Amino acid sequence: MSTPKILETRELARSRFFRIEELDLRFANGVERTYERIPAQGREAVIVVPVTESGDVLLIREYAAGFHEIQLSLPKGAAEAGEDVCAAAERELREEIGFGAKRLQFLKNLSIAPGHMGFTINVVLATQLFAERIPGDEPEPPEVVAWPMAQLEALMSNPQFSEARAVAALWLAQIALAATN
Amino acid sequence: MSTPKILETRELARSRFFRIEELDLRFANGVERTYERIPAQGREAVIVVPVTESGDVLLIREYAAGFHEIQLSLPKGAAEAGEDVCAAAERELREEIGFGAKRLQFLKNLSIAPGHMGFTINVVLATQLFAERIPGDEPEPPEVVAWPMAQLEALMSNPQFSEARAVAALWLAQIALAATN
């Protein structure tokens, strides 16, 4: 199996945050298809799994515009100029939940919907937390919800917690924590 | 914490597969912001975790237009008119990997990037597989890769397997299989 040949690329639309592209493709077997995709743009994104000494993960409740509702998820954000993903993760924690972290561990770069979009997000595990708040760019500070890492299966049954990236990040954190304990 | 008030919605762009909307929002604390989002459209989507009697998950290698590369993931697709998500999951299996399933179990509806998009995908666990192929709409048949469920942690370290929805689906399947064994 090999990547198809891109015969032509057209930009269909462009907004502040998104571009829509159309690709004319020829696959190795000669089949031709036109695909749409939303290429990545902007800076690296991070999703953070902050885990306390007592074994709670600090979730947030925040507004999700895609569904126009308040949902439970993990702290997330975009790296600023010159920040690596661990520094971005720690700044987002200080802004969103009011904690810094002495230990930051990059776990994996996740794609989101690779058939249709080029976006990725970096999963960072944050431990050895300490209270430290800096002002963020959120319209409202998210609510923090402490959830025991030992009860993640119950969280998976909660329809308020449904974001694939956050589910994936929690599992990767669970694996990483088990390996270091 | 409450959902902000939508002051105005504008459609910025529309293509075959995507719409980009702009929302003027007023949060409960009075802060006003303009957000962009890509609302859901089209039919329900499914991602399938097919697990054999011998404990292998059947992954696929297929073209990912978002990155213009071949990636490892799980079978996925959209429900057709009148199909429930389990029926859609089984049809996708027959098309993409050449197996039917006697047992189909809905596990969870996952969102993808809820801050920016309204899309969701339904995770279905498929077991009691039997050989059965029907023609699909893929430009090329995906390659099937059998991977032991007992070695999922090694798969998580593989950068070829990076899709958040697939990582999440595998964990949910592992939890569901442990609960029934």
Tab-separated table of C-alpha atoms in Angstrom:
chain	number	residue	atom	x	y	z
A	1	MET	CA	0.000	0.000	0.000
A	2	SER	CA	1.384	3.412	-0.980
A	3	THR	CA	0.181	7.003	-0.673
A	4	PRO	CA	-1.882	8.188	-3.660
A	5	LYS	CA	-0.550	10.847	-6.008
A	6	ILE	CA	-1.932	14.348	-5.415
A	7	LEU	CA	-3.025	15.546	-8.878
A	8	GLU	CA	-4.277	18.935	-7.722
A	9	THR	CA	-4.960	20.875	-4.503
A	10	ARG	CA	-7.529	23.670	-4.264
A	11	GLU	CA	-8.300	25.904	-1.293
A	12	LEU	CA	-12.083	26.014	-0.898
A	13	ALA	CA	-12.343	28.298	2.117
A	14	ARG	CA	-10.226	30.020	4.755
A	15	SER	CA	-11.256	31.561	8.085
A	16	ARG	CA	-9.323	32.770	11.114
A	17	PHE	CA	-8.870	29.217	12.428
A	18	PHE	CA	-9.611	26.825	9.575
A	19	ARG	CA	-8.820	26.176	5.928
A	20	ILE	CA	-10.761	23.704	3.789
A	21	GLU	CA	-8.778	22.089	0.957
A	22	GLU	CA	-9.868	19.825	-1.856
A	23	LEU	CA	-7.420	17.208	-3.163
A	24	ASP	CA	-7.678	15.324	-6.451
A	25	LEU	CA	-6.001	11.980	-5.767
A	26	ARG	CA	-4.945	9.012	-7.926
A	27	PHE	CA	-4.480	5.778	-5.954
A	28	ALA	CA	-1.901	3.123	-6.914
A	29	ASN	CA	-4.655	0.993	-8.492
A	30	GLY	CA	-5.621	3.862	-10.815
A	31	VAL	CA	-8.798	4.890	-8.935
A	32	GLU	CA	-9.215	8.679	-8.813
A	33	ARG	CA	-11.082	10.446	-5.990
A	34	THR	CA	-11.568	13.977	-4.717
A	35	TYR	CA	-11.054	14.320	-0.941
A	36	GLU	CA	-11.595	17.266	1.379
A	37	ARG	CA	-9.357	18.014	4.326
A	38	ILE	CA	-8.771	20.666	6.969
A	39	PRO	CA	-4.987	21.068	7.187
A	40	ALA	CA	-3.269	21.879	10.467
A	41	GLN	CA	-2.471	25.483	11.148
A	42	GLY	CA	-1.423	27.476	14.156
A	43	ARG	CA	0.896	26.327	16.917
A	44	GLU	CA	1.375	22.951	18.607
A	45	ALA	CA	-1.503	21.959	20.870
A	46	VAL	CA	-1.231	20.281	24.279
A	47	ILE	CA	-3.612	18.293	26.469
A	48	VAL	CA	-2.492	17.851	30.062
A	49	VAL	CA	-3.204	15.081	32.586
A	50	PRO	CA	-2.505	16.685	35.999
A	51	VAL	CA	-2.317	14.045	38.735
A	52	THR	CA	-2.059	14.938	42.437
A	53	GLU	CA	0.034	13.156	45.064
A	54	SER	CA	-3.170	11.584	46.398
A	55	GLY	CA	-3.915	10.034	42.982
A	56	ASP	CA	-6.644	12.344	41.657
A	57	VAL	CA	-6.682	13.648	38.107
A	58	LEU	CA	-7.790	17.289	37.937
A	59	LEU	CA	-10.487	17.543	35.251
A	60	ILE	CA	-12.106	20.771	34.119
A	61	ARG	CA	-15.662	21.715	33.241
A	62	GLU	CA	-15.731	24.245	30.421
A	63	TYR	CA	-17.822	25.513	27.539
A	64	ALA	CA	-17.649	23.366	24.374
A	65	ALA	CA	-18.744	25.502	21.426
A	66	GLY	CA	-19.041	22.467	19.105
A	67	PHE	CA	-22.021	21.309	21.191
A	68	HIS	CA	-22.951	24.599	22.918
A	69	GLU	CA	-22.809	22.939	26.314
A	70	ILE	CA	-20.619	22.620	29.404
A	71	GLN	CA	-18.499	19.460	29.289
A	72	LEU	CA	-15.952	17.653	31.423
A	73	SER	CA	-12.475	17.340	29.908
A	74	LEU	CA	-8.773	17.914	30.564
A	75	PRO	CA	-6.831	21.208	30.422
A	76	LYS	CA	-5.772	22.013	26.852
A	77	GLY	CA	-4.277	24.853	24.907
A	78	ALA	CA	-1.821	25.987	22.271
A	79	ALA	CA	1.911	26.530	22.709
A	80	GLU	CA	3.124	30.104	22.504
A	81	ALA	CA	6.113	31.230	20.443
A	82	GLY	CA	9.316	29.621	21.736
A	83	GLU	CA	7.541	27.236	24.158
A	84	ASP	CA	8.131	23.498	23.983
A	85	VAL	CA	5.123	21.279	24.652
A	86	CYS	CA	6.006	20.650	28.314
A	87	ALA	CA	6.387	24.375	29.016
A	88	ALA	CA	3.081	25.024	27.243
A	89	ALA	CA	1.442	22.269	29.304
A	90	GLU	CA	2.628	23.777	32.557
A	91	ARG	CA	1.528	27.307	31.605
A	92	GLU	CA	-1.927	26.011	30.662
A	93	LEU	CA	-2.170	24.300	34.063
A	94	ARG	CA	-1.271	27.511	35.875
A	95	GLU	CA	-3.865	29.414	33.834
A	96	GLU	CA	-6.703	26.902	33.806
A	97	ILE	CA	-6.521	25.073	37.140
A	98	GLY	CA	-4.157	27.161	39.273
A	99	PHE	CA	-1.369	24.601	39.638
A	100	GLY	CA	2.211	24.359	38.487
A	101	ALA	CA	3.978	20.992	38.118
A	102	LYS	CA	7.538	20.015	39.035
A	103	ARG	CA	7.438	16.970	36.753
A	104	LEU	CA	6.191	17.043	33.135
A	105	GLN	CA	6.366	13.987	30.913
A	106	PHE	CA	5.519	14.018	27.194
A	107	LEU	CA	3.526	10.851	26.410
A	108	LYS	CA	2.380	10.886	22.781
A	109	ASN	CA	1.397	13.031	19.817
A	110	LEU	CA	-2.224	12.151	18.983
A	111	SER	CA	-3.984	12.862	15.712
A	112	ILE	CA	-7.641	13.844	15.819
A	113	ALA	CA	-9.351	12.728	12.608
A	114	PRO	CA	-6.443	11.922	10.277
A	115	GLY	CA	-8.627	11.036	7.304
A	116	HIS	CA	-9.996	14.576	7.229
A	117	MET	CA	-7.746	16.861	9.293
A	118	GLY	CA	-4.062	17.516	9.864
A	119	PHE	CA	-4.376	18.616	13.488
A	120	THR	CA	-2.516	16.833	16.295
A	121	ILE	CA	-2.271	17.318	20.063
A	122	ASN	CA	0.542	16.440	22.471
A	123	VAL	CA	-0.308	14.530	25.635
A	124	VAL	CA	1.665	15.629	28.708
A	125	LEU	CA	1.474	14.033	32.158
A	126	ALA	CA	1.948	16.585	34.966
A	127	THR	CA	2.785	15.460	38.506
A	128	GLN	CA	4.295	16.949	41.690
A	129	LEU	CA	1.748	19.767	41.500
A	130	PHE	CA	1.920	22.975	43.556
A	131	ALA	CA	-0.549	25.876	43.853
A	132	GLU	CA	0.311	28.661	41.389
A	133	ARG	CA	-2.143	30.670	39.346
A	134	ILE	CA	-1.466	33.027	36.454
A	135	PRO	CA	-4.110	34.869	34.436
A	136	GLY	CA	-5.236	33.053	31.290
A	137	ASP	CA	-7.116	33.922	28.128
A	138	GLU	CA	-10.254	31.966	29.021
A	139	PRO	CA	-13.472	34.018	29.028
A	140	GLU	CA	-14.345	32.304	32.339
A	141	PRO	CA	-12.067	30.246	34.600
A	142	PRO	CA	-12.942	26.541	34.184
A	143	GLU	CA	-14.289	24.636	37.192
A	144	VAL	CA	-11.872	22.024	38.501
A	145	VAL	CA	-13.181	18.514	39.291
A	146	ALA	CA	-10.870	16.076	41.100
A	147	TRP	CA	-11.469	12.475	40.012
A	148	PRO	CA	-9.652	9.430	41.453
A	149	MET	CA	-7.367	7.755	38.879
A	150	ALA	CA	-8.482	4.484	40.522
A	151	GLN	CA	-12.033	5.154	39.259
A	152	LEU	CA	-11.416	5.949	35.596
A	153	GLU	CA	-13.785	3.213	34.413
A	154	ALA	CA	-16.695	5.021	36.100
A	155	LEU	CA	-15.600	8.225	34.349
A	156	MET	CA	-15.734	6.429	30.989
A	157	SER	CA	-19.416	5.643	31.670
A	158	ASN	CA	-20.144	9.351	32.251
A	159	PRO	CA	-21.625	10.890	29.074
A	160	GLN	CA	-20.384	14.334	30.215
A	161	PHE	CA	-16.832	13.048	29.663
A	162	SER	CA	-16.738	12.122	25.991
A	163	GLU	CA	-13.766	13.743	24.304
A	164	ALA	CA	-11.708	11.094	22.490
A	165	ARG	CA	-8.446	12.988	23.057
A	166	ALA	CA	-9.097	13.193	26.797
A	167	VAL	CA	-10.081	9.505	27.021
A	168	ALA	CA	-6.896	8.572	25.154
A	169	ALA	CA	-4.760	10.885	27.307
A	170	LEU	CA	-6.078	9.353	30.546
A	171	TRP	CA	-5.249	5.849	29.380
A	172	LEU	CA	-1.730	6.886	28.323
A	173	ALA	CA	-1.285	8.531	31.740
A	174	GLN	CA	-2.515	5.418	33.530
A	175	ILE	CA	0.015	3.306	31.573
A	176	ALA	CA	2.854	5.768	32.283
A	177	LEU	CA	2.039	5.992	36.007
A	178	ALA	CA	1.888	2.184	36.310
A	179	ALA	CA	5.339	1.961	34.670
A	180	THR	CA	6.931	4.398	37.145
A	181	ASN	CA	5.293	3.067	40.328
B	1	MET	CA	-20.936	27.618	35.320
B	2	SER	CA	-23.555	28.042	32.580
B	3	THR	CA	-23.498	28.036	28.783
B	4	PRO	CA	-22.915	31.482	27.265
B	5	LYS	CA	-25.652	33.255	25.327
B	6	ILE	CA	-25.314	33.051	21.517
B	7	LEU	CA	-25.752	36.639	20.329
B	8	GLU	CA	-25.323	35.874	16.647
B	9	THR	CA	-24.335	32.997	14.347
B	10	ARG	CA	-22.819	33.521	10.898
B	11	GLU	CA	-21.927	30.882	8.305
B	12	LEU	CA	-18.439	31.690	7.035
B	13	ALA	CA	-17.992	28.858	4.533
B	14	ARG	CA	-19.637	25.660	3.325
B	15	SER	CA	-18.181	22.782	1.298
B	16	ARG	CA	-19.385	19.264	0.492
B	17	PHE	CA	-18.297	17.962	3.917
B	18	PHE	CA	-17.746	20.946	6.172
B	19	ARG	CA	-19.347	24.186	7.318
B	20	ILE	CA	-17.490	26.880	9.256
B	21	GLU	CA	-19.621	28.976	11.603
B	22	GLU	CA	-18.790	32.024	13.650
B	23	LEU	CA	-20.570	32.556	16.982
B	24	ASP	CA	-20.757	35.796	18.942
B	25	LEU	CA	-21.023	34.708	22.586
B	26	ARG	CA	-21.694	36.467	25.877
B	27	PHE	CA	-20.519	34.547	28.956
B	28	ALA	CA	-22.283	34.707	32.317
B	29	ASN	CA	-19.611	37.118	33.645
B	30	GLY	CA	-20.353	39.547	30.795
B	31	VAL	CA	-17.247	38.748	28.711
B	32	GLU	CA	-18.024	38.669	24.969
B	33	ARG	CA	-16.031	36.528	22.516
B	34	THR	CA	-16.304	35.407	18.922
B	35	TYR	CA	-15.723	31.649	18.446
B	36	GLU	CA	-15.456	29.556	15.302
B	37	ARG	CA	-16.804	26.047	15.043
B	38	ILE	CA	-17.367	23.298	12.484
B	39	PRO	CA	-20.834	21.909	13.243
B	40	ALA	CA	-21.612	18.222	12.733
B	41	GLN	CA	-23.273	17.272	9.497
B	42	GLY	CA	-23.935	14.012	7.713
B	43	ARG	CA	-24.838	10.693	9.283
B	44	GLU	CA	-23.706	9.015	12.513
B	45	ALA	CA	-20.112	7.778	12.390
B	46	VAL	CA	-18.798	4.493	13.802
B	47	ILE	CA	-15.362	3.209	14.804
B	48	VAL	CA	-15.146	-0.545	15.269
B	49	VAL	CA	-12.880	-2.661	17.498
B	50	PRO	CA	-12.977	-6.151	15.918
B	51	VAL	CA	-11.484	-8.750	18.272
B	52	THR	CA	-10.870	-12.369	17.218
B	53	GLU	CA	-11.416	-15.496	19.342
B	54	SER	CA	-7.628	-15.709	19.768
B	55	GLY	CA	-7.507	-12.194	21.271
B	56	ASP	CA	-6.172	-10.137	18.354
B	57	VAL	CA	-7.631	-6.774	17.369
B	58	LEU	CA	-7.816	-6.357	13.586
B	59	LEU	CA	-6.293	-2.976	12.734
B	60	ILE	CA	-6.171	-1.463	9.266
B	61	ARG	CA	-3.533	0.456	7.355
B	62	GLU	CA	-5.114	3.096	5.159
B	63	TYR	CA	-4.518	6.465	3.545
B	64	ALA	CA	-4.953	9.456	5.886
B	65	ALA	CA	-5.524	12.559	3.754
B	66	GLY	CA	-5.002	14.912	6.722
B	67	PHE	CA	-1.327	13.895	6.754
B	68	HIS	CA	-0.990	12.478	3.220
B	69	GLU	CA	0.432	9.241	4.566
B	70	ILE	CA	-0.509	5.629	5.289
B	71	GLN	CA	-1.469	5.146	8.956
B	72	LEU	CA	-2.554	2.365	11.274
B	73	SER	CA	-6.043	2.729	12.747
B	74	LEU	CA	-9.358	0.939	13.263
B	75	PRO	CA	-12.186	0.396	10.742
B	76	LYS	CA	-14.465	3.431	10.566
B	77	GLY	CA	-17.296	4.759	8.487
B	78	ALA	CA	-20.663	6.459	8.362
B	79	ALA	CA	-24.055	4.867	8.946
B	80	GLU	CA	-26.326	4.599	5.940
B	81	ALA	CA	-29.995	5.608	5.943
B	82	GLY	CA	-31.986	3.417	8.330
B	83	GLU	CA	-28.921	1.723	9.862
B	84	ASP	CA	-28.326	1.785	13.613
B	85	VAL	CA	-24.715	2.137	14.753
B	86	CYS	CA	-24.201	-1.601	15.344
B	87	ALA	CA	-25.503	-2.469	11.866
B	88	ALA	CA	-23.268	0.229	10.385
B	89	ALA	CA	-20.300	-1.155	12.335
B	90	GLU	CA	-20.852	-4.646	11.006
B	91	ARG	CA	-21.259	-3.475	7.397
B	92	GLU	CA	-18.023	-1.473	7.656
B	93	LEU	CA	-16.241	-4.580	8.940
B	94	ARG	CA	-17.498	-6.655	6.021
B	95	GLU	CA	-16.386	-3.958	3.588
B	96	GLU	CA	-13.056	-2.987	5.117
B	97	ILE	CA	-11.632	-6.173	6.634
B	98	GLY	CA	-13.759	-8.983	5.210
B	99	PHE	CA	-15.365	-10.129	8.467
B	100	GLY	CA	-18.866	-10.157	9.863
B	101	ALA	CA	-19.517	-10.280	13.629
B	102	LYS	CA	-22.138	-12.247	15.567
B	103	ARG	CA	-21.788	-9.975	18.600
B	104	LEU	CA	-21.795	-6.171	18.442
B	105	GLN	CA	-21.669	-4.028	21.574
B	106	PHE	CA	-22.036	-0.237	21.589
B	107	LEU	CA	-19.497	1.194	24.042
B	108	LYS	CA	-19.580	5.003	23.936
B	109	ASN	CA	-20.252	8.072	21.835
B	110	LEU	CA	-16.979	10.023	21.630
B	111	SER	CA	-16.599	13.660	20.668
B	112	ILE	CA	-13.573	14.680	18.635
B	113	ALA	CA	-12.667	18.284	19.429
B	114	PRO	CA	-15.742	19.611	21.253
B	115	GLY	CA	-14.399	23.138	21.659
B	116	HIS	CA	-14.286	23.558	17.890
B	117	MET	CA	-16.401	20.854	16.243
B	118	GLY	CA	-19.745	19.146	16.679
B	119	PHE	CA	-18.706	15.780	15.270
B	120	THR	CA	-18.979	12.570	17.308
B	121	ILE	CA	-18.213	8.893	16.626
B	122	ASN	CA	-19.750	5.755	18.141
B	123	VAL	CA	-17.420	3.044	19.445
B	124	VAL	CA	-18.618	-0.510	18.757
B	125	LEU	CA	-16.894	-3.692	19.952
B	126	ALA	CA	-17.271	-6.561	17.450
B	127	THR	CA	-16.594	-10.152	18.502
B	128	GLN	CA	-17.464	-13.674	17.303
B	129	LEU	CA	-16.103	-12.763	13.859
B	130	PHE	CA	-16.637	-14.851	10.713
B	131	ALA	CA	-15.229	-14.421	7.190
B	132	GLU	CA	-17.619	-12.406	4.995
B	133	ARG	CA	-16.645	-9.743	2.488
B	134	ILE	CA	-18.879	-7.264	0.687
B	135	PRO	CA	-17.685	-4.559	-1.719
B	136	GLY	CA	-17.060	-1.169	-0.082
B	137	ASP	CA	-16.591	2.383	-1.231
B	138	GLU	CA	-12.875	2.563	-0.390
B	139	PRO	CA	-10.630	3.510	-3.326
B	140	GLU	CA	-8.295	0.684	-2.219
B	141	PRO	CA	-9.023	-2.136	0.255
B	142	PRO	CA	-7.198	-1.391	3.539
B	143	GLU	CA	-4.483	-3.786	4.693
B	144	VAL	CA	-5.454	-5.738	7.822
B	145	VAL	CA	-2.933	-5.988	10.684
B	146	ALA	CA	-3.707	-8.385	13.560
B	147	TRP	CA	-2.368	-7.078	16.886
B	148	PRO	CA	-2.624	-8.945	20.224
B	149	MET	CA	-4.928	-7.180	22.707
B	150	ALA	CA	-2.414	-8.328	25.348
B	151	GLN	CA	0.194	-6.022	23.741
B	152	LEU	CA	-1.719	-2.761	23.458
B	153	GLU	CA	0.899	-0.830	25.420
B	154	ALA	CA	3.461	-1.573	22.699
B	155	LEU	CA	0.950	-0.320	20.114
B	156	MET	CA	0.612	2.954	22.046
B	157	SER	CA	4.375	3.475	21.621
B	158	ASN	CA	4.066	3.064	17.834
B	159	PRO	CA	3.963	6.509	16.162
B	160	GLN	CA	2.111	4.955	13.181
B	161	PHE	CA	-0.853	4.424	15.529
B	162	SER	CA	-1.763	7.889	16.724
B	163	GLU	CA	-5.455	8.526	16.202
B	164	ALA	CA	-7.043	9.666	19.484
B	165	ARG	CA	-10.403	8.089	18.628
B	166	ALA	CA	-8.739	4.725	17.961
B	167	VAL	CA	-6.628	4.895	21.148
B	168	ALA	CA	-9.776	5.701	23.136
B	169	ALA	CA	-11.770	2.928	21.423
B	170	LEU	CA	-9.122	0.305	22.224
B	171	TRP	CA	-9.126	1.231	25.903
B	172	LEU	CA	-12.925	1.111	26.067
B	173	ALA	CA	-12.818	-2.309	24.369
B	174	GLN	CA	-10.202	-3.555	26.830
B	175	ILE	CA	-12.407	-2.444	29.744
B	176	ALA	CA	-15.522	-4.055	28.216
B	177	LEU	CA	-13.722	-7.333	27.469
B	178	ALA	CA	-12.310	-7.498	31.008
B	179	ALA	CA	-15.835	-6.990	32.396
B	180	THR	CA	-17.286	-9.898	30.385
B	181	ASN	CA	-14.428	-12.374	30.896
